[in-house]
Short mmCIF file of C-alpha atoms (C1' of nucleotides) in Angstrom, two decimals:
data_model
loop_
_atom_site.label_atom_id
_atom_site.label_comp_id
_atom_site.label_asym_id
_atom_site.label_seq_id
_atom_site.Cartn_x
_atom_site.Cartn_y
_atom_site.Cartn_z
CA MET A 4 31.65 -100.02 -42.92
CA THR A 5 33.67 -103.12 -42.97
CA ASP A 6 31.12 -104.80 -45.14
CA SER A 7 31.09 -101.95 -47.66
CA LYS A 8 34.81 -102.83 -48.24
CA LEU A 9 33.86 -106.04 -49.83
CA ARG A 10 32.50 -104.24 -52.87
CA GLY A 11 33.86 -101.60 -55.17
CA GLN A 12 37.37 -100.28 -55.72
CA TYR A 13 38.38 -100.17 -52.08
CA ALA A 14 37.82 -103.96 -51.56
CA LYS A 15 39.80 -104.61 -54.67
CA GLY A 16 42.65 -102.48 -53.64
CA GLU A 17 42.72 -104.00 -50.21
CA ALA A 18 42.80 -107.51 -51.72
CA ARG A 19 45.74 -106.43 -53.92
CA ARG A 20 47.51 -105.10 -50.92
CA GLU A 21 47.07 -108.37 -49.14
CA GLU A 22 48.27 -110.32 -52.07
CA ILE A 23 51.36 -108.04 -52.26
CA LEU A 24 52.07 -108.71 -48.57
CA ASP A 25 51.98 -112.35 -49.15
CA ARG A 26 54.44 -112.27 -51.94
CA ALA A 27 56.70 -109.77 -50.04
CA VAL A 28 56.87 -112.13 -46.97
CA GLU A 29 58.12 -114.81 -49.30
CA ALA A 30 60.73 -112.64 -50.88
CA PHE A 31 61.94 -111.04 -47.83
CA GLY A 32 62.01 -114.26 -45.99
CA LYS A 33 64.18 -115.85 -48.64
CA PHE A 34 66.71 -113.16 -49.09
CA GLY A 35 66.45 -110.94 -46.26
CA TYR A 36 65.02 -107.37 -45.98
CA HIS A 37 67.98 -105.40 -47.31
CA ALA A 38 68.92 -107.89 -50.04
CA THR A 39 65.39 -107.95 -51.56
CA SER A 40 64.66 -105.15 -54.03
CA MET A 41 61.34 -103.56 -54.66
CA ARG A 42 61.76 -104.51 -58.23
CA GLU A 43 61.97 -108.18 -57.34
CA ILE A 44 58.83 -107.96 -55.17
CA ALA A 45 56.99 -106.01 -57.94
CA LYS A 46 57.99 -108.69 -60.46
CA VAL A 47 56.65 -111.57 -58.38
CA CYS A 48 53.40 -109.59 -57.95
CA GLY A 49 53.13 -109.11 -61.63
CA LEU A 50 53.59 -105.33 -61.31
CA SER A 51 56.04 -102.80 -62.44
CA GLN A 52 58.17 -101.29 -59.71
CA ALA A 53 56.29 -98.03 -59.96
CA GLY A 54 53.06 -99.95 -59.77
CA LEU A 55 54.06 -101.46 -56.52
CA LEU A 56 54.95 -98.07 -55.16
CA HIS A 57 51.35 -97.15 -55.73
CA TYR A 58 50.36 -99.56 -53.01
CA TYR A 59 53.28 -99.09 -50.63
CA PRO A 60 55.02 -95.81 -51.16
CA ASN A 61 58.43 -97.19 -50.08
CA LYS A 62 60.19 -100.20 -48.85
CA GLU A 63 59.89 -99.31 -45.20
CA ALA A 64 56.15 -98.94 -45.39
CA LEU A 65 55.89 -102.36 -46.94
CA LEU A 66 58.02 -103.76 -44.08
CA LEU A 67 55.93 -102.17 -41.42
CA ALA A 68 52.72 -103.32 -42.94
CA LEU A 69 54.00 -106.83 -42.97
CA VAL A 70 55.12 -106.77 -39.39
CA ASP A 71 51.81 -105.26 -38.36
CA ARG A 72 49.76 -107.89 -40.08
CA ARG A 73 51.60 -110.64 -38.22
CA GLU A 74 51.01 -108.88 -34.99
CA GLN A 75 47.29 -108.88 -35.54
CA ASN A 76 47.19 -112.55 -36.34
CA GLN A 77 48.79 -113.42 -33.12
CA ALA A 78 46.58 -112.04 -30.37
CA HIS A 79 45.52 -114.82 -27.85
CA GLU A 80 43.91 -115.04 -24.54
CA ILE A 81 45.25 -116.13 -21.13
CA THR A 82 44.14 -119.39 -19.76
CA LYS A 83 44.60 -121.07 -16.42
CA ASP A 84 44.35 -124.55 -17.85
CA ILE A 85 47.94 -125.82 -18.30
CA ALA A 86 46.97 -128.34 -21.05
CA LEU A 87 45.14 -125.58 -22.96
CA TRP A 88 48.18 -123.30 -22.68
CA VAL A 89 50.55 -125.95 -23.96
CA ASP A 90 48.15 -126.75 -26.73
CA GLY A 91 47.77 -123.15 -27.81
CA ILE A 92 51.65 -122.71 -27.90
CA LEU A 93 52.20 -125.83 -29.82
CA LYS A 94 49.52 -124.76 -32.21
CA GLN A 95 51.27 -121.43 -32.76
CA GLU A 96 54.48 -123.33 -33.30
CA ALA A 97 52.89 -125.50 -35.93
CA ALA A 98 51.60 -122.44 -37.59
CA ASN A 99 55.05 -120.98 -37.69
CA GLU A 100 56.39 -124.18 -39.14
CA LYS A 101 53.75 -124.11 -41.84
CA GLU A 102 54.34 -120.44 -42.72
CA LYS A 103 58.03 -120.92 -43.24
CA ALA A 104 58.37 -117.73 -45.30
CA LEU A 105 57.04 -115.57 -42.51
CA THR A 106 59.11 -117.29 -39.93
CA GLN A 107 62.16 -116.93 -42.05
CA LEU A 108 61.31 -113.22 -42.55
CA TRP A 109 61.05 -112.88 -38.77
CA ALA A 110 64.41 -114.36 -38.10
CA ASN A 111 65.95 -112.21 -40.63
CA LEU A 112 64.28 -109.06 -39.39
CA VAL A 113 65.19 -109.69 -35.67
CA GLY A 114 68.86 -109.85 -36.64
CA GLU A 115 68.71 -106.54 -38.48
CA ALA A 116 66.39 -104.95 -35.98
CA THR A 117 69.16 -105.25 -33.37
CA ASP A 118 70.53 -102.06 -34.94
CA PRO A 119 68.83 -99.06 -33.21
CA ALA A 120 68.82 -97.33 -36.60
CA PHE A 121 66.64 -100.06 -38.17
CA PRO A 122 63.21 -98.84 -39.31
CA ALA A 123 61.25 -101.06 -37.04
CA HIS A 124 63.75 -101.29 -34.19
CA SER A 125 61.63 -99.91 -31.45
CA TYR A 126 58.74 -102.01 -32.59
CA PHE A 127 60.80 -105.13 -32.05
CA VAL A 128 61.99 -103.99 -28.65
CA LYS A 129 58.47 -103.31 -27.52
CA ARG A 130 57.19 -106.56 -29.03
CA TYR A 131 59.70 -108.69 -27.19
CA SER A 132 59.08 -106.87 -23.93
CA ARG A 133 55.33 -107.36 -24.18
CA THR A 134 55.68 -110.92 -25.22
CA ARG A 135 57.78 -111.63 -22.17
CA LYS A 136 55.23 -109.96 -19.97
CA ASP A 137 52.26 -111.91 -21.51
CA MET A 138 54.17 -115.08 -21.08
CA ALA A 139 55.06 -114.37 -17.54
CA GLN A 140 51.33 -113.64 -16.79
CA GLN A 141 50.38 -116.92 -18.47
CA ILE A 142 52.94 -118.91 -16.58
CA ALA A 143 51.80 -117.27 -13.29
CA GLY A 144 48.30 -118.33 -14.16
CA ILE A 145 49.03 -121.92 -14.63
CA SER A 146 51.29 -122.06 -11.59
CA GLY A 147 48.65 -120.68 -9.30
CA HIS A 148 50.28 -117.32 -8.64
CA GLN A 149 48.35 -114.16 -8.34
CA GLN A 150 51.25 -112.11 -9.68
CA PRO A 151 54.15 -113.48 -11.79
CA THR A 152 57.02 -114.45 -9.45
CA GLU A 153 60.63 -113.87 -10.35
CA GLU A 154 60.84 -117.40 -11.43
CA ASP A 155 57.85 -116.95 -13.68
CA GLN A 156 59.45 -114.01 -15.41
CA VAL A 157 62.71 -115.94 -15.84
CA LYS A 158 60.80 -118.85 -17.34
CA ALA A 159 59.10 -116.41 -19.65
CA ALA A 160 62.28 -115.03 -21.10
CA ILE A 161 63.58 -118.53 -21.45
CA LEU A 162 60.49 -119.72 -23.32
CA VAL A 163 60.81 -116.82 -25.76
CA ALA A 164 64.42 -117.51 -26.23
CA LEU A 165 63.79 -121.19 -26.80
CA TRP A 166 61.15 -120.40 -29.43
CA ASP A 167 63.45 -118.07 -31.40
CA GLY A 168 66.49 -120.36 -31.02
CA LEU A 169 64.74 -123.53 -32.08
CA GLN A 170 63.23 -121.80 -35.00
CA THR A 171 66.60 -120.69 -36.15
CA GLN A 172 67.96 -124.17 -36.05
CA TRP A 173 64.94 -125.50 -37.97
CA LEU A 174 65.36 -122.80 -40.57
CA LEU A 175 68.97 -123.71 -41.14
CA ASP A 176 68.15 -127.38 -41.30
CA PRO A 177 64.63 -128.35 -42.30
CA LYS A 178 65.16 -131.85 -40.90
CA PHE A 179 65.64 -130.39 -37.49
CA ASP A 180 62.62 -131.64 -35.53
CA MET A 181 61.77 -128.35 -33.78
CA LYS A 182 58.59 -129.59 -32.31
CA ARG A 183 60.09 -132.32 -30.28
CA TYR A 184 62.61 -130.03 -28.72
CA PHE A 185 59.96 -127.46 -28.01
CA GLU A 186 57.70 -129.95 -26.40
CA TYR A 187 60.49 -131.14 -24.15
CA GLY A 188 61.32 -127.64 -23.23
CA LEU A 189 57.73 -126.78 -22.41
CA THR A 190 57.36 -129.77 -20.24
CA MET A 191 60.56 -128.97 -18.49
CA LEU A 192 59.56 -125.41 -17.80
CA THR A 193 56.18 -126.38 -16.43
CA ARG A 194 57.48 -129.10 -14.18
CA TYR A 195 60.72 -127.77 -12.92
CA SER A 196 61.15 -125.28 -10.19
CA GLN A 197 64.39 -123.88 -8.67
CA PHE A 198 63.08 -124.76 -5.21
CA LYS A 199 62.14 -128.41 -5.70
CA MET B 14 108.11 -120.32 -40.34
CA THR B 15 105.71 -118.76 -37.93
CA ASP B 16 108.36 -116.61 -36.38
CA SER B 17 109.49 -115.24 -39.67
CA LYS B 18 106.08 -113.80 -40.03
CA LEU B 19 106.79 -111.39 -37.28
CA ARG B 20 109.20 -109.43 -39.35
CA GLY B 21 109.02 -107.96 -42.79
CA GLN B 22 106.20 -107.18 -45.11
CA TYR B 23 104.25 -110.33 -44.44
CA ALA B 24 103.79 -109.54 -40.78
CA LYS B 25 102.69 -106.01 -41.59
CA GLY B 26 100.21 -107.21 -44.08
CA GLU B 27 98.85 -109.80 -41.66
CA ALA B 28 98.37 -107.22 -38.98
CA ARG B 29 96.51 -104.97 -41.38
CA ARG B 30 94.26 -107.86 -42.33
CA GLU B 31 93.51 -108.39 -38.68
CA GLU B 32 92.66 -104.76 -38.11
CA ILE B 33 90.34 -104.81 -41.14
CA LEU B 34 88.50 -107.72 -39.70
CA ASP B 35 88.00 -105.90 -36.45
CA ARG B 36 86.44 -103.00 -38.15
CA ALA B 37 84.40 -105.25 -40.49
CA VAL B 38 82.97 -107.05 -37.48
CA GLU B 39 81.80 -103.80 -36.12
CA ALA B 40 80.21 -102.56 -39.41
CA PHE B 41 78.55 -105.84 -40.35
CA GLY B 42 77.39 -106.26 -36.86
CA LYS B 43 75.65 -102.97 -36.81
CA PHE B 44 73.96 -102.97 -40.20
CA GLY B 45 74.07 -106.55 -41.38
CA TYR B 46 76.01 -108.18 -44.15
CA HIS B 47 73.99 -107.07 -47.12
CA ALA B 48 73.36 -103.56 -45.86
CA THR B 49 76.97 -102.79 -45.33
CA SER B 50 79.03 -101.74 -48.34
CA MET B 51 82.71 -102.46 -48.93
CA ARG B 52 83.14 -98.65 -49.31
CA GLU B 53 81.95 -98.06 -45.75
CA ILE B 54 84.28 -100.69 -44.38
CA ALA B 55 87.09 -99.24 -46.38
CA LYS B 56 86.29 -95.84 -44.96
CA VAL B 57 86.46 -96.92 -41.35
CA CYS B 58 89.73 -98.59 -42.16
CA GLY B 59 91.19 -95.45 -43.57
CA LEU B 60 91.43 -97.07 -46.96
CA SER B 61 89.85 -96.58 -50.48
CA GLN B 62 87.53 -99.29 -51.62
CA ALA B 63 90.07 -100.55 -54.06
CA GLY B 64 92.56 -100.55 -51.28
CA LEU B 65 90.41 -102.85 -49.23
CA LEU B 66 89.98 -105.14 -52.15
CA HIS B 67 93.69 -105.64 -52.11
CA TYR B 68 93.41 -107.50 -48.78
CA TYR B 69 90.13 -109.18 -49.41
CA PRO B 70 89.43 -109.62 -53.12
CA ASN B 71 85.61 -109.48 -52.61
CA LYS B 72 82.92 -109.05 -50.04
CA GLU B 73 82.37 -112.72 -49.65
CA ALA B 74 85.96 -113.44 -48.93
CA LEU B 75 85.87 -110.84 -46.10
CA LEU B 76 82.76 -112.42 -44.59
CA LEU B 77 84.26 -115.86 -44.59
CA ALA B 78 87.50 -114.76 -43.09
CA LEU B 79 85.47 -113.20 -40.28
CA VAL B 80 83.40 -116.14 -39.56
CA ASP B 81 86.53 -118.28 -39.71
CA ARG B 82 88.35 -116.29 -37.23
CA ARG B 83 85.53 -116.37 -34.72
CA GLU B 84 85.59 -120.23 -35.25
CA GLN B 85 89.12 -120.56 -34.24
CA ASN B 86 88.70 -118.56 -31.13
CA GLN B 87 86.06 -120.78 -29.83
CA ALA B 88 87.63 -124.13 -29.68
CA HIS B 89 87.23 -125.80 -26.30
CA GLU B 90 87.76 -129.10 -24.65
CA ILE B 91 85.37 -131.59 -23.20
CA THR B 92 85.25 -131.96 -19.47
CA LYS B 93 83.52 -134.31 -17.00
CA ASP B 94 83.41 -131.90 -14.19
CA ILE B 95 79.99 -130.25 -14.23
CA ALA B 96 81.09 -127.06 -12.41
CA LEU B 97 83.93 -126.66 -14.77
CA TRP B 98 81.54 -127.08 -17.68
CA VAL B 99 79.09 -124.54 -16.42
CA ASP B 100 81.94 -122.26 -15.72
CA GLY B 101 83.30 -122.51 -19.27
CA ILE B 102 79.95 -121.83 -20.76
CA LEU B 103 79.29 -118.76 -18.61
CA LYS B 104 82.83 -117.50 -19.48
CA GLN B 105 81.99 -117.80 -23.20
CA GLU B 106 78.71 -116.03 -22.46
CA ALA B 107 80.55 -113.20 -20.77
CA ALA B 108 82.87 -112.94 -23.65
CA ASN B 109 79.89 -112.63 -26.08
CA GLU B 110 78.52 -109.94 -23.86
CA LYS B 111 81.74 -108.10 -23.98
CA GLU B 112 82.25 -108.37 -27.72
CA LYS B 113 78.86 -107.03 -28.53
CA ALA B 114 79.76 -106.20 -32.17
CA LEU B 115 80.75 -109.81 -32.90
CA THR B 116 77.67 -111.14 -31.14
CA GLN B 117 75.48 -108.75 -33.14
CA LEU B 118 77.24 -109.82 -36.32
CA TRP B 119 76.45 -113.36 -35.54
CA ALA B 120 72.79 -112.73 -34.86
CA ASN B 121 72.65 -110.82 -38.05
CA LEU B 122 74.38 -113.48 -40.10
CA VAL B 123 72.42 -116.36 -38.77
CA GLY B 124 69.22 -114.66 -39.92
CA GLU B 125 70.55 -114.07 -43.37
CA ALA B 126 72.26 -117.42 -43.51
CA THR B 127 68.90 -119.04 -43.38
CA ASP B 128 68.71 -118.61 -47.09
CA PRO B 129 70.39 -121.45 -48.88
CA ALA B 130 71.81 -119.00 -51.46
CA PHE B 131 73.65 -117.10 -48.72
CA PRO B 132 77.40 -117.25 -49.22
CA ALA B 133 78.13 -118.92 -45.88
CA HIS B 134 74.87 -120.91 -45.68
CA SER B 135 76.41 -124.45 -45.56
CA TYR B 136 79.01 -123.13 -43.08
CA PHE B 137 76.29 -122.24 -40.70
CA VAL B 138 74.39 -125.36 -41.06
CA LYS B 139 77.49 -127.48 -40.38
CA ARG B 140 78.51 -125.22 -37.54
CA TYR B 141 75.15 -125.63 -35.73
CA SER B 142 75.06 -129.33 -36.34
CA ARG B 143 78.59 -129.69 -34.92
CA THR B 144 77.92 -127.44 -31.97
CA ARG B 145 74.81 -129.55 -30.99
CA LYS B 146 76.92 -132.82 -31.31
CA ASP B 147 79.72 -131.35 -29.15
CA MET B 148 77.19 -130.14 -26.53
CA ALA B 149 75.41 -133.49 -26.52
CA GLN B 150 78.85 -135.14 -25.89
CA GLN B 151 79.49 -132.72 -23.20
CA ILE B 152 76.18 -133.17 -21.52
CA ALA B 153 76.60 -136.93 -21.70
CA GLY B 154 79.93 -136.61 -20.05
CA ILE B 155 78.63 -134.70 -17.02
CA SER B 156 75.61 -137.09 -16.85
CA GLY B 157 77.78 -140.11 -16.58
CA HIS B 158 76.70 -141.55 -19.89
CA GLN B 159 79.00 -143.21 -22.24
CA GLN B 160 77.17 -142.08 -25.33
CA PRO B 161 74.77 -139.15 -25.59
CA THR B 162 71.25 -140.36 -24.79
CA GLU B 163 68.28 -139.06 -26.65
CA GLU B 164 67.67 -136.74 -23.78
CA ASP B 165 71.18 -135.44 -23.87
CA GLN B 166 70.81 -134.64 -27.51
CA VAL B 167 67.57 -132.77 -26.88
CA LYS B 168 69.14 -130.89 -24.08
CA ALA B 169 71.95 -129.88 -26.35
CA ALA B 170 69.64 -128.41 -28.94
CA ILE B 171 67.83 -126.60 -26.23
CA LEU B 172 70.97 -125.13 -24.87
CA VAL B 173 71.97 -123.96 -28.25
CA ALA B 174 68.54 -122.35 -28.78
CA LEU B 175 68.65 -120.76 -25.39
CA TRP B 176 72.03 -119.30 -26.08
CA ASP B 177 70.94 -117.65 -29.39
CA GLY B 178 67.53 -116.60 -28.09
CA LEU B 179 68.79 -114.93 -24.95
CA GLN B 180 71.42 -113.17 -26.96
CA THR B 181 68.79 -111.73 -29.31
CA GLN B 182 66.78 -110.45 -26.42
CA TRP B 183 69.89 -108.81 -24.97
CA LEU B 184 70.88 -107.26 -28.20
CA LEU B 185 67.42 -105.78 -28.63
CA ASP B 186 67.48 -104.45 -25.08
CA PRO B 187 70.81 -103.94 -23.43
CA LYS B 188 69.16 -103.87 -19.93
CA PHE B 189 68.02 -107.41 -20.47
CA ASP B 190 70.03 -109.38 -17.97
CA MET B 191 70.95 -112.31 -20.19
CA LYS B 192 73.37 -113.87 -17.67
CA ARG B 193 70.73 -114.45 -15.11
CA TYR B 194 68.45 -116.23 -17.45
CA PHE B 195 71.23 -118.28 -18.91
CA GLU B 196 72.27 -119.34 -15.45
CA TYR B 197 68.78 -120.51 -14.57
CA GLY B 198 68.44 -122.34 -17.83
CA LEU B 199 71.80 -124.12 -17.27
CA THR B 200 70.83 -125.14 -13.81
CA MET B 201 67.54 -126.40 -15.00
CA LEU B 202 69.20 -128.42 -17.81
CA THR B 203 71.59 -130.10 -15.48
CA ARG B 204 69.18 -130.83 -12.60
CA TYR B 205 66.02 -131.86 -14.67
CA SER B 206 65.39 -135.14 -16.25
CA GLN B 207 62.23 -136.29 -18.01
CA PHE B 208 62.19 -139.48 -16.00
CA LYS B 209 62.44 -137.93 -12.49
"C1'" DG C 3 45.25 -98.26 -60.97
"C1'" DT C 4 49.13 -99.13 -63.69
"C1'" DC C 5 52.30 -98.09 -66.98
"C1'" DT C 6 57.02 -96.16 -69.33
"C1'" DA C 7 60.57 -93.16 -68.88
"C1'" DT C 8 63.81 -91.20 -66.38
"C1'" DA C 9 66.74 -89.05 -62.43
"C1'" DT C 10 70.11 -89.73 -59.13
"C1'" DG C 11 72.96 -92.17 -56.29
"C1'" DC C 12 75.32 -96.29 -54.49
"C1'" DT C 13 76.93 -101.14 -55.30
"C1'" DG C 14 80.85 -104.54 -56.15
"C1'" DA C 15 84.48 -105.02 -59.06
"C1'" DT C 16 88.37 -103.99 -62.57
"C1'" DA C 17 92.29 -101.56 -64.88
"C1'" DG C 18 96.16 -99.39 -64.38
"C1'" DA C 19 99.21 -95.39 -62.36
"C1'" DC C 20 102.36 -94.49 -58.73
"C1'" DG D 3 100.42 -101.47 -51.01
"C1'" DT D 4 97.46 -97.98 -52.10
"C1'" DC D 5 95.43 -94.87 -55.16
"C1'" DT D 6 92.17 -92.67 -58.88
"C1'" DA D 7 89.20 -93.40 -62.40
"C1'" DT D 8 85.74 -95.96 -64.28
"C1'" DC D 9 82.30 -99.62 -65.40
"C1'" DA D 10 77.86 -101.94 -65.56
"C1'" DG D 11 74.20 -102.91 -62.71
"C1'" DC D 12 70.64 -102.10 -59.61
"C1'" DA D 13 68.62 -99.29 -55.92
"C1'" DT D 14 64.75 -95.89 -54.57
"C1'" DA D 15 61.99 -92.45 -56.08
"C1'" DT D 16 59.41 -89.11 -59.16
"C1'" DA D 17 56.77 -87.24 -63.25
"C1'" DG D 18 53.46 -87.72 -66.07
"C1'" DA D 19 50.72 -90.48 -69.95
"C1'" DC D 20 46.88 -93.63 -70.35
#
DNA sequence: GTCTATATGCTGATAGAC
DNA sequence: GTCTATCAGCATATAGAC
């Protein structure tokens, strides 16, 4: 079934949809979700506005497709090897740095998603909650705990915050060396304990 | 000169302007800058749209006035007493938690301000740069350094990131106990050193 | 699958009456 | 100081031709 997608109209349409998402990420990332019109996105896709609506019936559908795709590209396993873990995180960080448009979009969306009436609000809430849980599990793993301790959970929230916050500063100022700060923070989190 | 403002038309106008800012903070905070119309703000102020424009000639002027006012309310001195410093930061954090609308506005704006074309983009860039510098000075002070060390500067950026990042998580989920995480992070930052 | 044409409504902003 | 009336522009969305 998946292979059959590679031929025929369906595959073509799917490819087009992917391409549209790529352009949309760029546009939304630059100007924000609300400030970017479907016309503009259509334009950078070489489509008319009505043509774009053929693929994504409205703006919200486009947004959700975008967010969903990012989701799927970020699945990762849990490891007990601390070096491997740090490595994995830094790789993800590097990926975010490379895909600036997507990172920018994310920063933009999170701000807007704060409003409960935002189309993807509950998605963001769940997403953050799950990320914290996963991080806590991961930190417990490398700390030799069966279950995440209170401190593991606190560290997880801090790590998530650090990630977002450093990205913000980097987005505002491209010279900001996010990686350096992130590495320091990671090391600190792995080495420090309240009880030492 | 300042006293004379308290009487007459000028004082009245000033009070009205302040009131408008209060309402605007709320509106922008909820829905973001771009997604909030001048008409909506006018409405919650009990004004017509043209009436609102009498006080702030355009949308951008309103935004800048807002950001400017927050700026002035956040000036603070440098202390060498670590407990005093932590106390001051936690007070500011509590204030942000109380003034949810303003915090929300800030989160929203920072996301949008990432775009160089955003009206207040350069303001945000400068603001963050200065905050990092101030924080580094402050951290140097409580660490007994004459000048901020490299590590002090890294810690400053991390603290700023932590602040933003935890606020984001709290805004998404009001049950998120931001203060607890912030306290942990502050303690960690003051106790930990790369060289220990 | 993509287009043109069009409907309807909201945007920021201006002009000018009161 | 506040209003109504109005503008040009752009938004999302639909209908229907090719």
